[in-house]
Amino acid sequence: MLSDPGNAVAERYGLTYTFSAGFRELYLGFGIDLAEYNGDDSWRLPMPARFVVDSEKVIRYAEADPNYIVRPEPEDTIEFLRGLEG
């Protein structure tokens, strides 16, 4: 598991998106201050993604989608990992 405060890793792999000025205002109108929550003023978030990286640093499974509603299914990843065992 990877924790990525500041989105440094996600940024290196092109997996972040920046809120437009309009969306910033919309979120602030709902009382959501992403800059305060993230601890920086970038207004960036990572895309939902899941990767399986082996001990040789080879990506064996990858799933990412810029639509934040589309999330990788945990069962798909578990099934993939089980396939690696055999």
Tab-separated table of C-alpha atoms in Angstrom:
chain	number	residue	atom	x	y	z
A	1	MET	CA	0.000	0.000	0.000
A	2	LEU	CA	1.207	3.479	-0.825
A	3	SER	CA	0.371	6.642	1.035
A	4	ASP	CA	1.066	9.664	-1.133
A	5	PRO	CA	0.749	12.925	0.806
A	6	GLY	CA	1.041	15.857	-1.571
A	7	ASN	CA	0.390	13.572	-4.564
A	8	ALA	CA	4.117	13.390	-5.362
A	9	VAL	CA	4.011	9.845	-6.755
A	10	ALA	CA	0.667	10.301	-8.517
A	11	GLU	CA	1.999	13.483	-10.133
A	12	ARG	CA	5.085	11.662	-11.466
A	13	TYR	CA	2.837	9.132	-13.184
A	14	GLY	CA	0.375	11.650	-14.590
A	15	LEU	CA	-2.412	10.521	-12.276
A	16	THR	CA	-3.478	13.859	-10.840
A	17	TYR	CA	-5.941	16.456	-11.985
A	18	THR	CA	-6.283	20.090	-11.008
A	19	PHE	CA	-9.609	21.689	-10.212
A	20	SER	CA	-10.671	24.534	-12.494
A	21	ALA	CA	-11.443	27.922	-10.944
A	22	GLY	CA	-15.164	27.203	-11.363
A	23	PHE	CA	-14.961	23.932	-9.479
A	24	ARG	CA	-12.876	25.553	-6.751
A	25	GLU	CA	-15.631	28.105	-6.191
A	26	LEU	CA	-18.283	25.383	-6.244
A	27	TYR	CA	-16.438	23.311	-3.643
A	28	LEU	CA	-15.756	26.357	-1.469
A	29	GLY	CA	-19.481	27.162	-1.691
A	30	PHE	CA	-20.142	23.733	-0.141
A	31	GLY	CA	-17.603	24.482	2.590
A	32	ILE	CA	-14.982	22.136	1.108
A	33	ASP	CA	-11.561	23.783	1.100
A	34	LEU	CA	-9.341	21.286	-0.656
A	35	ALA	CA	-6.279	23.500	-0.208
A	36	GLU	CA	-6.747	23.435	3.556
A	37	TYR	CA	-7.484	19.704	3.593
A	38	ASN	CA	-4.437	18.814	1.460
A	39	GLY	CA	-2.095	21.271	3.121
A	40	ASP	CA	-1.162	23.043	-0.114
A	41	ASP	CA	-2.837	25.374	-2.584
A	42	SER	CA	-2.487	23.125	-5.642
A	43	TRP	CA	-6.142	22.014	-5.725
A	44	ARG	CA	-4.962	18.680	-7.149
A	45	LEU	CA	-6.376	15.234	-6.486
A	46	PRO	CA	-5.194	11.805	-7.608
A	47	MET	CA	-7.240	9.664	-9.971
A	48	PRO	CA	-8.621	6.464	-8.473
A	49	ALA	CA	-6.053	3.850	-9.478
A	50	ARG	CA	-4.650	0.506	-8.465
A	51	PHE	CA	-1.332	-1.065	-9.426
A	52	VAL	CA	0.351	-4.341	-8.556
A	53	VAL	CA	4.132	-3.985	-8.688
A	54	ASP	CA	6.360	-7.012	-8.261
A	55	SER	CA	9.662	-7.226	-6.394
A	56	GLU	CA	11.515	-6.400	-9.631
A	57	LYS	CA	9.512	-3.129	-9.866
A	58	VAL	CA	7.546	-4.369	-12.875
A	59	ILE	CA	3.912	-3.267	-13.016
A	60	ARG	CA	1.883	-6.466	-13.343
A	61	TYR	CA	-1.607	-4.961	-13.054
A	62	ALA	CA	-2.809	-1.426	-13.645
A	63	GLU	CA	-6.202	0.201	-13.589
A	64	ALA	CA	-6.908	3.939	-13.527
A	65	ASP	CA	-9.745	6.136	-14.710
A	66	PRO	CA	-9.963	9.946	-14.796
A	67	ASN	CA	-13.669	9.672	-13.878
A	68	TYR	CA	-13.552	9.718	-10.072
A	69	ILE	CA	-16.822	7.757	-9.936
A	70	VAL	CA	-15.196	4.766	-11.678
A	71	ARG	CA	-13.192	2.903	-9.052
A	72	PRO	CA	-11.141	-0.260	-9.385
A	73	GLU	CA	-13.021	-3.224	-7.924
A	74	PRO	CA	-11.079	-4.820	-5.054
A	75	GLU	CA	-12.268	-8.284	-6.134
A	76	ASP	CA	-10.632	-7.824	-9.557
A	77	THR	CA	-7.295	-7.121	-7.906
A	78	ILE	CA	-7.645	-10.047	-5.512
A	79	GLU	CA	-8.470	-12.363	-8.416
A	80	PHE	CA	-5.382	-11.144	-10.263
A	81	LEU	CA	-3.186	-11.700	-7.197
A	82	ARG	CA	-4.566	-15.212	-6.756
A	83	GLY	CA	-3.654	-15.918	-10.380
A	84	LEU	CA	-0.052	-14.973	-9.626
A	85	GLU	CA	0.139	-17.614	-6.888
A	86	GLY	CA	-0.395	-20.525	-9.284
